[in-house]
Coordinates of N, CA, C and O in Angstrom, one line a residue:
M1 N 0.8 -1.2 0.0 CA 0.0 0.0 0.0 C 0.9 1.3 0.0 O 1.8 1.4 0.8
T2 N 0.6 2.2 -0.9 CA 1.4 3.4 -1.0 C 1.0 4.4 0.0 O -0.2 4.5 0.4
T3 N 1.9 5.2 0.5 CA 1.7 6.3 1.5 C 1.2 7.5 0.7 O 1.4 7.6 -0.5
K4 N 0.7 8.5 1.4 CA 0.3 9.8 0.8 C 1.4 10.5 0.1 O 1.3 11.0 -0.9
I5 N 2.6 10.4 0.8 CA 3.8 11.1 0.3 C 4.2 10.4 -1.0 O 4.6 11.1 -2.0
E6 N 4.2 9.1 -1.1 CA 4.6 8.4 -2.3 C 3.5 8.7 -3.4 O 3.9 8.8 -4.6
R7 N 2.3 8.8 -3.0 CA 1.2 9.1 -4.0 C 1.4 10.5 -4.6 O 1.3 10.7 -5.8
L8 N 1.7 11.5 -3.7 CA 2.0 12.8 -4.2 C 3.2 12.9 -5.1 O 3.2 13.5 -6.1
S9 N 4.3 12.2 -4.7 CA 5.5 12.2 -5.5 C 5.2 11.6 -6.9 O 5.7 12.2 -7.9
A10 N 4.5 10.5 -7.0 CA 4.2 9.9 -8.3 C 3.3 10.8 -9.1 O 3.5 11.0 -10.3
L11 N 2.3 11.5 -8.4 CA 1.4 12.4 -9.1 C 2.2 13.6 -9.7 O 2.0 14.0 -10.9
L12 N 3.2 14.1 -9.0 CA 4.0 15.2 -9.5 C 4.8 14.8 -10.7 O 4.9 15.5 -11.7
G13 N 5.4 13.6 -10.6 CA 6.2 13.1 -11.8 C 5.3 12.9 -13.0 O 5.7 13.2 -14.1
E14 N 4.2 12.3 -12.8 CA 3.3 12.1 -14.0 C 2.8 13.4 -14.6 O 2.8 13.5 -15.8
H15 N 2.4 14.3 -13.8 CA 1.9 15.6 -14.3 C 2.9 16.5 -14.9 O 2.7 17.1 -16.0
F16 N 4.0 16.7 -14.2 CA 5.0 17.7 -14.6 C 6.0 17.2 -15.6 O 6.7 18.0 -16.3
G17 N 6.3 15.9 -15.6 CA 7.2 15.3 -16.5 C 8.6 15.9 -16.5 O 9.2 16.0 -15.5
E18 N 9.0 16.4 -17.7 CA 10.4 17.0 -17.8 C 10.5 18.3 -17.1 O 11.6 18.8 -16.8
R19 N 9.4 19.0 -16.8 CA 9.5 20.3 -16.0 C 9.9 20.0 -14.6 O 10.5 20.9 -14.0
A20 N 9.7 18.8 -14.1 CA 10.2 18.4 -12.8 C 11.7 18.1 -12.9 O 12.0 17.0 -13.3
K21 N 12.6 19.0 -12.5 CA 14.0 18.7 -12.6 C 14.4 17.6 -11.6 O 15.3 16.9 -11.9
S22 N 13.7 17.6 -10.5 CA 14.0 16.5 -9.5 C 12.8 16.5 -8.6 O 12.1 17.5 -8.3
I23 N 12.5 15.3 -8.1 CA 11.5 15.1 -7.0 C 12.1 14.2 -6.0 O 12.5 13.1 -6.3
V24 N 12.3 14.8 -4.8 CA 13.0 14.1 -3.7 C 12.1 13.9 -2.6 O 11.4 14.8 -2.1
V25 N 12.0 12.7 -2.1 CA 11.3 12.3 -0.9 C 12.3 12.0 0.2 O 13.1 11.1 0.0
D26 N 12.4 12.8 1.2 CA 13.4 12.6 2.3 C 12.8 13.1 3.6 O 12.2 14.2 3.7
R27 N 12.9 12.2 4.6 CA 12.5 12.5 6.0 C 11.0 12.9 6.0 O 10.6 13.8 6.7
G28 N 10.2 12.2 5.2 CA 8.8 12.4 5.2 C 8.3 13.7 4.5 O 7.2 14.2 4.7
E29 N 9.2 14.3 3.7 CA 8.9 15.5 3.0 C 9.2 15.4 1.5 O 10.1 14.6 1.1
V30 N 8.4 16.1 0.7 CA 8.6 16.0 -0.8 C 9.1 17.4 -1.3 O 8.5 18.4 -0.9
T31 N 10.1 17.3 -2.1 CA 10.7 18.6 -2.7 C 10.6 18.4 -4.2 O 11.2 17.5 -4.7
L32 N 9.9 19.4 -4.8 CA 9.9 19.4 -6.3 C 10.7 20.6 -6.8 O 10.5 21.7 -6.3
E33 N 11.7 20.3 -7.6 CA 12.6 21.4 -8.1 C 12.2 21.6 -9.6 O 12.1 20.7 -10.4
V34 N 12.0 22.9 -9.9 CA 11.7 23.3 -11.3 C 12.6 24.4 -11.7 O 13.3 25.0 -10.9
A35 N 12.7 24.6 -13.0 CA 13.6 25.7 -13.6 C 12.9 27.0 -13.3 O 11.7 27.1 -13.1
A36 N 13.7 28.1 -13.2 CA 13.2 29.4 -12.9 C 12.1 29.8 -13.8 O 11.1 30.4 -13.4
E37 N 12.3 29.5 -15.1 CA 11.2 29.9 -16.1 C 9.9 29.2 -15.9 O 8.9 29.6 -16.4
D38 N 9.9 28.1 -15.2 CA 8.7 27.3 -15.0 C 8.1 27.5 -13.6 O 7.0 27.1 -13.3
Y39 N 8.8 28.3 -12.8 CA 8.4 28.4 -11.4 C 7.0 28.9 -11.1 O 6.2 28.3 -10.5
R40 N 6.6 30.0 -11.8 CA 5.3 30.6 -11.6 C 4.2 29.7 -12.2 O 3.1 29.5 -11.6
A41 N 4.4 29.2 -13.4 CA 3.4 28.4 -14.1 C 3.1 27.1 -13.3 O 2.0 26.7 -13.1
V42 N 4.2 26.5 -12.7 CA 4.0 25.3 -11.9 C 3.3 25.6 -10.7 O 2.4 24.9 -10.2
A43 N 3.6 26.8 -10.1 CA 2.9 27.2 -8.8 C 1.4 27.3 -9.1 O 0.5 26.9 -8.3
L44 N 1.0 27.9 -10.2 CA -0.4 28.1 -10.6 C -1.1 26.7 -10.7 O -2.2 26.5 -10.2
E45 N -0.4 25.8 -11.3 CA -1.0 24.4 -11.5 C -1.1 23.7 -10.1 O -2.1 23.0 -9.9
L46 N -0.1 23.9 -9.3 CA -0.2 23.3 -8.0 C -1.4 23.9 -7.1 O -2.0 23.2 -6.4
R47 N -1.7 25.1 -7.4 CA -2.8 25.7 -6.7 C -4.2 25.3 -7.3 O -5.1 25.0 -6.6
D48 N -4.3 25.4 -8.6 CA -5.6 25.3 -9.3 C -6.0 23.9 -9.6 O -7.2 23.6 -9.7
R49 N -5.1 22.9 -9.8 CA -5.5 21.6 -10.1 C -6.0 20.8 -8.9 O -5.2 20.8 -7.9
A50 N -7.2 20.3 -8.9 CA -7.8 19.6 -7.7 C -6.9 18.5 -7.2 O -6.9 18.2 -6.0
E51 N -6.2 17.8 -8.1 CA -5.4 16.6 -7.6 C -4.3 17.1 -6.7 O -3.7 16.3 -6.0
F52 N -3.8 18.4 -6.9 CA -2.8 18.9 -6.0 C -3.4 19.7 -4.9 O -3.2 19.5 -3.7
G53 N -4.2 20.7 -5.2 CA -5.0 21.5 -4.2 C -4.2 22.3 -3.2 O -4.6 22.4 -2.1
F54 N -3.1 22.9 -3.6 CA -2.3 23.6 -2.6 C -2.8 25.0 -2.5 O -2.4 25.9 -3.2
E55 N -3.8 25.2 -1.6 CA -4.4 26.5 -1.4 C -3.6 27.5 -0.6 O -3.8 28.7 -0.7
Q56 N -2.6 27.0 0.2 CA -1.9 27.9 1.1 C -0.4 27.9 0.8 O 0.2 26.8 0.7
L57 N 0.2 29.1 0.8 CA 1.6 29.2 0.8 C 2.0 29.5 2.3 O 1.5 30.5 2.9
I58 N 2.8 28.7 2.9 CA 3.1 28.8 4.3 C 4.4 29.6 4.5 O 4.5 30.4 5.5
D59 N 5.4 29.5 3.6 CA 6.6 30.2 3.8 C 7.4 30.3 2.5 O 7.2 29.4 1.6
V60 N 8.3 31.2 2.3 CA 9.3 31.2 1.3 C 10.6 31.4 1.9 O 10.8 32.4 2.7
S61 N 11.6 30.5 1.7 CA 12.9 30.6 2.3 C 13.9 30.8 1.3 O 13.9 30.1 0.2
G62 N 14.9 31.7 1.5 CA 16.0 31.8 0.7 C 17.1 30.8 1.0 O 17.2 30.3 2.1
L63 N 17.9 30.4 0.0 CA 18.9 29.4 0.2 C 20.2 29.9 -0.5 O 20.1 30.4 -1.7
D64 N 21.3 29.8 0.1 CA 22.6 30.1 -0.5 C 23.5 28.9 -0.5 O 23.9 28.4 0.5
Y65 N 23.7 28.4 -1.7 CA 24.4 27.1 -1.9 C 25.9 27.3 -2.2 O 26.5 26.5 -2.8
S66 N 26.5 28.5 -1.9 CA 27.8 28.8 -2.3 C 28.8 27.7 -1.8 O 29.8 27.5 -2.4
T67 N 28.5 27.2 -0.6 CA 29.2 26.0 -0.2 C 28.2 25.0 0.2 O 27.1 25.4 0.7
W68 N 28.5 23.7 0.1 CA 27.5 22.7 0.4 C 28.2 21.4 0.8 O 29.1 21.0 0.1
A69 N 27.8 20.8 1.9 CA 28.4 19.6 2.4 C 29.9 19.7 2.5 O 30.6 18.8 2.0
N70 N 30.4 20.8 3.0 CA 31.8 21.0 3.2 C 32.6 21.0 1.9 O 33.8 20.6 1.9
G71 N 32.0 21.4 0.8 CA 32.7 21.4 -0.5 C 32.2 22.5 -1.3 O 31.3 23.3 -0.9
E72 N 32.6 22.5 -2.6 CA 32.2 23.6 -3.5 C 30.9 23.1 -4.2 O 30.7 21.9 -4.4
W73 N 30.0 24.0 -4.5 CA 28.8 23.8 -5.1 C 28.9 24.1 -6.6 O 29.4 25.2 -7.0
A74 N 28.5 23.2 -7.5 CA 28.8 23.4 -8.9 C 27.7 24.0 -9.7 O 27.8 24.2 -10.9
R75 N 26.6 24.3 -9.1 CA 25.4 24.8 -9.8 C 25.1 26.3 -9.4 O 26.0 26.9 -8.9
E76 N 23.9 26.8 -9.8 CA 23.6 28.1 -9.4 C 23.6 28.3 -7.9 O 23.4 27.3 -7.1
R77 N 23.9 29.5 -7.4 CA 24.1 29.7 -6.0 C 22.8 29.9 -5.2 O 22.7 29.3 -4.1
Y78 N 21.9 30.7 -5.7 CA 20.7 31.1 -4.9 C 19.5 30.4 -5.4 O 19.2 30.2 -6.6
A79 N 18.7 30.0 -4.4 CA 17.4 29.4 -4.7 C 16.3 29.9 -3.7 O 16.7 30.4 -2.6
A80 N 15.1 29.7 -4.1 CA 13.9 30.0 -3.2 C 13.2 28.7 -3.0 O 12.9 28.0 -4.0
A81 N 12.9 28.4 -1.7 CA 12.1 27.2 -1.4 C 10.7 27.7 -0.9 O 10.7 28.3 0.1
T82 N 9.7 27.3 -1.6 CA 8.3 27.7 -1.3 C 7.6 26.6 -0.6 O 7.5 25.5 -1.2
H83 N 7.1 26.8 0.6 CA 6.5 25.7 1.3 C 5.0 25.8 1.2 O 4.4 26.9 1.6
L84 N 4.3 24.8 0.7 CA 2.9 24.8 0.3 C 2.1 23.8 1.2 O 2.7 22.7 1.6
L85 N 0.9 24.1 1.4 CA 0.0 23.2 2.2 C -1.3 23.0 1.4 O -1.9 24.0 1.0
S86 N -1.8 21.8 1.3 CA -3.1 21.5 0.8 C -3.9 20.9 2.0 O -3.7 19.8 2.5
V87 N -4.9 21.7 2.4 CA -5.8 21.3 3.5 C -6.7 20.2 2.9 O -7.0 19.2 3.6
A88 N -7.2 20.4 1.7 CA -8.1 19.5 1.1 C -7.5 18.1 0.9 O -8.2 17.1 1.2
N89 N -6.3 18.0 0.6 CA -5.6 16.7 0.4 C -4.7 16.3 1.5 O -4.2 15.2 1.5
N90 N -4.6 17.2 2.5 CA -3.8 16.9 3.7 C -2.3 16.5 3.4 O -1.9 15.4 3.8
W91 N -1.7 17.3 2.6 CA -0.3 17.1 2.3 C 0.5 18.4 2.1 O -0.1 19.4 1.9
R92 N 1.8 18.3 2.2 CA 2.7 19.5 2.1 C 3.7 19.2 1.0 O 4.0 18.1 0.6
L93 N 4.2 20.3 0.4 CA 5.2 20.3 -0.6 C 6.2 21.4 -0.5 O 5.8 22.6 -0.2
R94 N 7.4 21.2 -0.8 CA 8.4 22.2 -1.0 C 8.7 22.4 -2.5 O 9.1 21.4 -3.1
L95 N 8.5 23.6 -3.0 CA 8.7 23.9 -4.4 C 10.0 24.7 -4.4 O 10.0 25.8 -3.8
R96 N 11.0 24.3 -5.1 CA 12.3 25.0 -5.2 C 12.7 25.3 -6.6 O 12.5 24.6 -7.5
A97 N 13.2 26.6 -6.7 CA 13.7 27.0 -8.0 C 15.0 27.8 -7.8 O 15.1 28.6 -6.8
F98 N 16.0 27.6 -8.6 CA 17.3 28.3 -8.6 C 17.2 29.5 -9.5 O 16.8 29.5 -10.6
A99 N 17.7 30.7 -9.0 CA 17.9 31.9 -9.8 C 19.0 31.6 -10.8 O 20.1 31.2 -10.3
P100 N 18.9 31.9 -12.1 CA 19.9 31.5 -13.0 C 21.2 32.4 -13.0 O 22.2 32.0 -13.4
D101 N 21.1 33.6 -12.4 CA 22.2 34.5 -12.4 C 22.7 34.8 -11.0 O 22.0 35.5 -10.2
D102 N 23.9 34.3 -10.6 CA 24.4 34.5 -9.3 C 24.6 35.9 -9.0 O 24.5 36.4 -7.8
G103 N 25.1 36.7 -10.0 CA 25.4 38.1 -9.8 C 24.2 39.0 -9.5 O 24.2 40.0 -8.8
F104 N 23.0 38.6 -10.1 CA 21.8 39.3 -9.9 C 20.6 38.3 -9.9 O 19.9 38.1 -10.9
P105 N 20.4 37.6 -8.7 CA 19.4 36.6 -8.7 C 18.0 37.1 -8.7 O 17.6 37.9 -7.9
V106 N 17.2 36.6 -9.7 CA 15.9 37.0 -9.9 C 15.0 35.8 -10.1 O 15.3 34.9 -10.9
L107 N 13.8 35.7 -9.5 CA 12.8 34.7 -9.7 C 11.5 35.5 -9.8 O 11.3 36.6 -9.4
D108 N 10.5 34.8 -10.4 CA 9.1 35.4 -10.5 C 8.5 35.5 -9.1 O 8.7 34.6 -8.3
S109 N 7.8 36.5 -8.9 CA 7.0 36.6 -7.7 C 5.8 35.7 -7.7 O 5.2 35.6 -8.8
L110 N 5.4 35.2 -6.6 CA 4.2 34.4 -6.5 C 3.1 35.1 -5.7 O 2.1 34.5 -5.3
C111 N 3.2 36.5 -5.6 CA 2.2 37.2 -4.8 C 0.8 37.2 -5.4 O -0.2 37.2 -4.7
D112 N 0.7 37.1 -6.8 CA -0.6 37.0 -7.4 C -1.1 35.6 -7.4 O -2.3 35.4 -7.7
V113 N -0.3 34.6 -7.0 CA -0.8 33.2 -6.9 C -1.2 33.0 -5.5 O -2.3 32.5 -5.3
W114 N -0.4 33.3 -4.5 CA -0.8 33.3 -3.1 C -0.4 34.6 -2.5 O 0.8 34.9 -2.4
P115 N -1.3 35.5 -2.1 CA -1.0 36.8 -1.5 C -0.1 36.7 -0.3 O 0.7 37.6 0.0
S116 N -0.1 35.6 0.4 CA 0.8 35.4 1.6 C 2.3 35.5 1.2 O 3.1 35.6 2.1
A117 N 2.6 35.3 0.0 CA 4.0 35.3 -0.5 C 4.6 36.7 -0.3 O 5.9 36.8 -0.2
N118 N 3.8 37.7 -0.2 CA 4.3 39.1 -0.2 C 5.4 39.3 0.9 O 6.6 39.7 0.5
W119 N 5.2 39.1 2.1 CA 6.1 39.4 3.2 C 7.3 38.4 3.1 O 8.4 38.8 3.4
F120 N 7.0 37.2 2.8 CA 8.0 36.2 2.8 C 9.0 36.5 1.7 O 10.3 36.3 1.8
E121 N 8.6 36.9 0.5 CA 9.5 37.3 -0.6 C 10.3 38.5 -0.2 O 11.5 38.6 -0.5
R122 N 9.7 39.5 0.5 CA 10.4 40.6 1.0 C 11.5 40.2 2.0 O 12.7 40.7 1.9
E123 N 11.2 39.3 2.8 CA 12.2 38.8 3.8 C 13.4 38.1 3.0 O 14.6 38.3 3.3
T124 N 13.0 37.3 2.0 CA 14.1 36.6 1.2 C 14.9 37.6 0.4 O 16.1 37.4 0.3
F125 N 14.3 38.6 -0.1 CA 15.1 39.7 -0.7 C 16.0 40.4 0.3 O 17.2 40.6 0.0
D126 N 15.5 40.7 1.4 CA 16.2 41.4 2.4 C 17.5 40.6 2.9 O 18.6 41.1 2.9
L127 N 17.2 39.4 3.2 CA 18.3 38.6 3.9 C 19.2 37.9 2.9 O 20.4 37.7 3.2
F128 N 18.7 37.6 1.7 CA 19.6 36.8 0.7 C 19.8 37.6 -0.6 O 20.6 37.2 -1.4
G129 N 19.1 38.7 -0.8 CA 19.3 39.5 -2.0 C 18.7 38.9 -3.3 O 19.0 39.3 -4.4
I130 N 17.7 38.0 -3.1 CA 17.0 37.5 -4.3 C 15.9 38.4 -4.7 O 15.0 38.7 -3.8
M131 N 15.9 38.9 -5.9 CA 14.8 39.8 -6.4 C 13.6 38.9 -6.9 O 13.8 37.8 -7.3
F132 N 12.4 39.5 -6.7 CA 11.2 38.8 -7.2 C 10.5 39.7 -8.2 O 9.9 40.7 -7.8
S133 N 10.6 39.3 -9.5 CA 10.0 40.1 -10.6 C 8.5 40.1 -10.4 O 7.9 39.0 -10.3
G134 N 7.9 41.2 -10.5 CA 6.4 41.4 -10.4 C 5.9 41.6 -9.0 O 4.7 41.7 -8.8
H135 N 6.8 41.6 -8.0 CA 6.4 41.8 -6.6 C 5.9 43.3 -6.5 O 6.5 44.2 -7.0
P136 N 4.7 43.5 -5.8 CA 4.2 44.8 -5.8 C 4.9 45.8 -4.9 O 4.7 47.1 -5.1
D137 N 5.7 45.4 -4.0 CA 6.4 46.4 -3.1 C 7.6 45.7 -2.5 O 7.8 45.6 -1.3
L138 N 8.6 45.4 -3.4 CA 9.8 44.7 -2.9 C 10.8 45.7 -2.3 O 11.4 46.5 -2.9
R139 N 10.9 45.7 -0.9 CA 11.8 46.5 -0.2 C 12.1 45.7 1.1 O 11.5 44.7 1.5
R140 N 13.1 46.2 1.8 CA 13.6 45.5 3.0 C 12.5 45.5 4.1 O 11.6 46.4 4.1
I141 N 12.5 44.4 4.9 CA 11.5 44.2 5.9 C 12.0 44.0 7.3 O 11.4 44.3 8.3
L142 N 13.3 43.5 7.4 CA 13.9 43.2 8.7 C 15.1 44.1 9.0 O 15.3 44.4 10.2
T143 N 15.8 44.5 8.0 CA 17.0 45.4 8.3 C 16.6 46.8 8.0 O 15.5 47.1 7.5
D144 N 17.4 47.7 8.4 CA 17.1 49.1 8.3 C 17.3 49.6 6.9 O 17.9 49.0 6.1
Y145 N 16.7 50.8 6.6 CA 16.7 51.4 5.3 C 18.1 51.5 4.7 O 18.3 51.3 3.5
G146 N 19.0 51.9 5.5 CA 20.4 52.2 5.1 C 21.3 51.0 5.1 O 22.5 51.1 4.9
F147 N 20.7 49.8 5.4 CA 21.6 48.6 5.6 C 22.3 48.2 4.3 O 21.7 48.3 3.2
V148 N 23.5 47.8 4.4 CA 24.3 47.4 3.3 C 24.5 45.9 3.2 O 24.9 45.3 4.2
G149 N 24.2 45.3 2.1 CA 24.4 43.9 2.0 C 23.2 43.0 2.4 O 22.1 43.6 2.7
H150 N 23.4 41.7 2.4 CA 22.3 40.8 2.7 C 22.8 39.8 3.7 O 23.7 38.9 3.4
P151 N 22.4 39.9 5.0 CA 23.1 39.2 6.1 C 23.0 37.7 6.1 O 23.8 37.1 6.8
F152 N 22.2 37.0 5.3 CA 22.1 35.6 5.4 C 23.0 34.9 4.3 O 23.0 33.7 4.1
R153 N 23.6 35.8 3.4 CA 24.5 35.2 2.5 C 25.7 34.7 3.2 O 26.2 35.3 4.2
K154 N 26.3 33.6 2.7 CA 27.4 32.9 3.5 C 28.6 33.7 3.4 O 29.5 33.5 4.3
D155 N 28.8 34.7 2.5 CA 30.0 35.5 2.5 C 29.8 36.8 3.2 O 30.7 37.7 3.1
F156 N 28.7 37.0 3.8 CA 28.5 38.3 4.6 C 29.3 38.3 5.8 O 29.3 37.3 6.6
P157 N 30.1 39.3 6.1 CA 31.0 39.3 7.3 C 30.2 39.3 8.6 O 29.1 39.9 8.7
I158 N 30.7 38.5 9.5 CA 29.9 38.3 10.8 C 29.7 39.7 11.5 O 28.6 39.9 12.1
S159 N 30.6 40.6 11.4 CA 30.4 41.9 12.1 C 29.7 42.9 11.2 O 29.5 44.0 11.6
G160 N 29.4 42.6 9.9 CA 28.7 43.5 9.1 C 29.7 44.5 8.4 O 30.9 44.4 8.6
Y161 N 29.1 45.5 7.7 CA 29.9 46.5 7.1 C 29.9 47.8 7.8 O 30.8 48.6 7.8
V162 N 28.8 48.1 8.4 CA 28.6 49.4 9.1 C 27.9 49.1 10.5 O 27.3 48.1 10.6
E163 N 28.1 50.0 11.4 CA 27.4 49.9 12.7 C 26.6 51.1 12.9 O 26.9 52.2 12.4
M164 N 25.5 51.0 13.7 CA 24.6 52.1 13.9 C 24.7 52.4 15.4 O 24.7 51.5 16.2
R165 N 24.7 53.7 15.7 CA 24.7 54.1 17.1 C 24.0 55.4 17.2 O 23.9 56.2 16.3
Y166 N 23.6 55.8 18.4 CA 23.0 57.1 18.7 C 24.1 58.0 19.1 O 24.9 57.8 19.9
D167 N 24.2 59.2 18.4 CA 25.2 60.2 18.7 C 24.5 61.3 19.5 O 23.7 62.0 19.0
P168 N 24.9 61.4 20.8 CA 24.2 62.4 21.6 C 24.5 63.9 21.2 O 23.7 64.8 21.4
E169 N 25.7 64.1 20.5 CA 26.0 65.5 20.1 C 25.1 65.9 18.9 O 24.6 67.0 18.8
Q170 N 24.9 64.9 17.9 CA 24.1 65.2 16.8 C 22.6 65.0 17.1 O 21.8 65.4 16.3
R171 N 22.4 64.3 18.2 CA 21.0 63.9 18.6 C 20.2 63.2 17.5 O 19.1 63.4 17.2
R172 N 21.0 62.2 17.0 CA 20.3 61.3 16.0 C 21.2 60.0 15.8 O 22.3 59.9 16.3
V173 N 20.6 59.1 15.1 CA 21.3 57.8 14.9 C 22.2 58.0 13.7 O 21.9 58.7 12.7
V174 N 23.5 57.5 13.8 CA 24.5 57.7 12.8 C 25.0 56.3 12.4 O 25.0 55.4 13.2
Y175 N 25.5 56.2 11.2 CA 26.1 55.0 10.7 C 27.6 55.3 10.5 O 28.0 56.4 10.0
Q176 N 28.4 54.3 10.8 CA 29.8 54.4 10.6 C 30.4 53.1 10.2 O 29.8 52.0 10.6
P177 N 31.6 53.0 9.5 CA 32.2 51.7 9.2 C 32.5 51.0 10.5 O 32.8 51.5 11.5
V178 N 32.4 49.6 10.4 CA 32.7 48.8 11.5 C 34.2 48.9 11.8 O 35.0 48.8 11.0
T179 N 34.5 49.1 13.1 CA 35.9 49.2 13.5 C 36.2 48.1 14.5 O 37.4 48.1 15.0
I180 N 35.3 47.2 14.8 CA 35.5 46.1 15.8 C 36.4 45.1 15.2 O 36.2 44.6 14.1
E181 N 37.5 44.8 15.9 CA 38.4 43.7 15.4 C 37.8 42.4 15.8 O 37.1 42.3 16.9
P182 N 37.9 41.3 15.0 CA 37.4 40.0 15.4 C 38.0 39.6 16.7 O 39.2 39.8 17.0
R183 N 37.1 39.1 17.6 CA 37.6 38.8 18.9 C 36.9 37.5 19.4 O 35.9 37.1 18.9
E184 N 37.6 36.8 20.3 CA 37.1 35.6 20.9 C 36.2 35.9 22.0 O 36.6 36.6 23.0
N185 N 34.9 35.5 22.0 CA 34.0 35.8 23.0 C 33.9 34.8 24.1 O 33.2 35.0 25.1
T186 N 34.7 33.7 24.0 CA 34.7 32.7 25.0 C 35.7 33.0 26.1 O 36.9 33.3 25.8
P187 N 35.3 33.1 27.4 CA 36.2 33.5 28.4 C 37.3 32.4 28.6 O 37.1 31.3 28.5
R188 N 38.6 32.9 28.7 CA 39.7 32.0 29.0 C 39.8 31.7 30.5 O 39.7 32.6 31.3
V189 N 40.0 30.5 30.8 CA 40.2 30.1 32.2 C 41.6 29.6 32.3 O 42.0 28.6 31.7
V190 N 42.4 30.3 33.1 CA 43.8 29.9 33.3 C 43.9 29.1 34.6 O 43.5 29.6 35.7
R191 N 44.5 27.9 34.5 CA 44.7 27.1 35.7 C 46.1 26.8 35.8 O 46.9 26.9 34.8
E192 N 46.5 26.4 37.0 CA 47.9 26.1 37.2 C 48.3 24.8 36.4 O 47.5 24.0 36.0
A193 N 49.6 24.6 36.2 CA 50.1 23.4 35.5 C 49.6 22.2 36.2 O 49.5 22.1 37.4
N194 N 49.4 21.1 35.4 CA 48.9 19.8 35.9 C 47.6 19.8 36.6 O 47.2 18.8 37.3
Y195 N 46.8 20.8 36.4 CA 45.4 20.9 36.9 C 44.6 19.7 36.4 O 44.6 19.4 35.2
G196 N 44.0 18.9 37.3 CA 43.2 17.8 36.8 C 43.9 16.5 36.7 O 43.3 15.5 36.4
D197 N 45.2 16.5 36.8 CA 45.9 15.2 36.8 C 45.5 14.4 38.0 O 45.2 14.9 39.1
V198 N 45.6 13.1 37.8 CA 45.3 12.2 38.9 C 46.3 12.4 40.0 O 47.5 12.5 39.8
G199 N 45.8 12.5 41.3 CA 46.7 12.7 42.4 C 47.1 14.1 42.6 O 47.8 14.4 43.6
H200 N 46.7 15.0 41.7 CA 47.1 16.4 41.9 C 46.2 17.1 43.0 O 45.0 16.9 43.0
G201 N 46.9 17.9 43.9 CA 46.2 18.6 44.8 C 45.7 17.8 46.0 O 45.0 18.2 46.8

């Protein structure tokens, strides 16, 4: 007897055929990967076809594959993973698409397919720098207006590029280049020689 997840996986393969670049079932979850040019069209079919019935978009997550499994990644660097829920069919799906240009990553917006994509796409843009073509109001949502860079990219410096502080003389918030040197935050505990040896003390 097949499980719901196996049935969903088979249904995706039958319907999308070559448009499904991969269908992976792992840890009780199904991931469907499609090309960037098919991303929006596939999303519409996943929503509108009764056999899929994905009425809800739960989340959109950015992904940076610049390194993967302690090695180099040989494909496109940035992807968006869209998490979908079908209440009618009681199953979930992760729809993933890679942005074709690492220098200027762009994918189609799904705001007109699922309005809940709006803030999640803004978050993905803010933290990963992935643009969403057709988004009605793509701007930062978590970082400040003057923020430089995208903090969830793997090459973003841990201390950032600028720091913000309140200047009492100017009576306003100011930005300045980060001047903090990398430092070890773990306290050092210095003990005498042979501490912990058997018979010591």
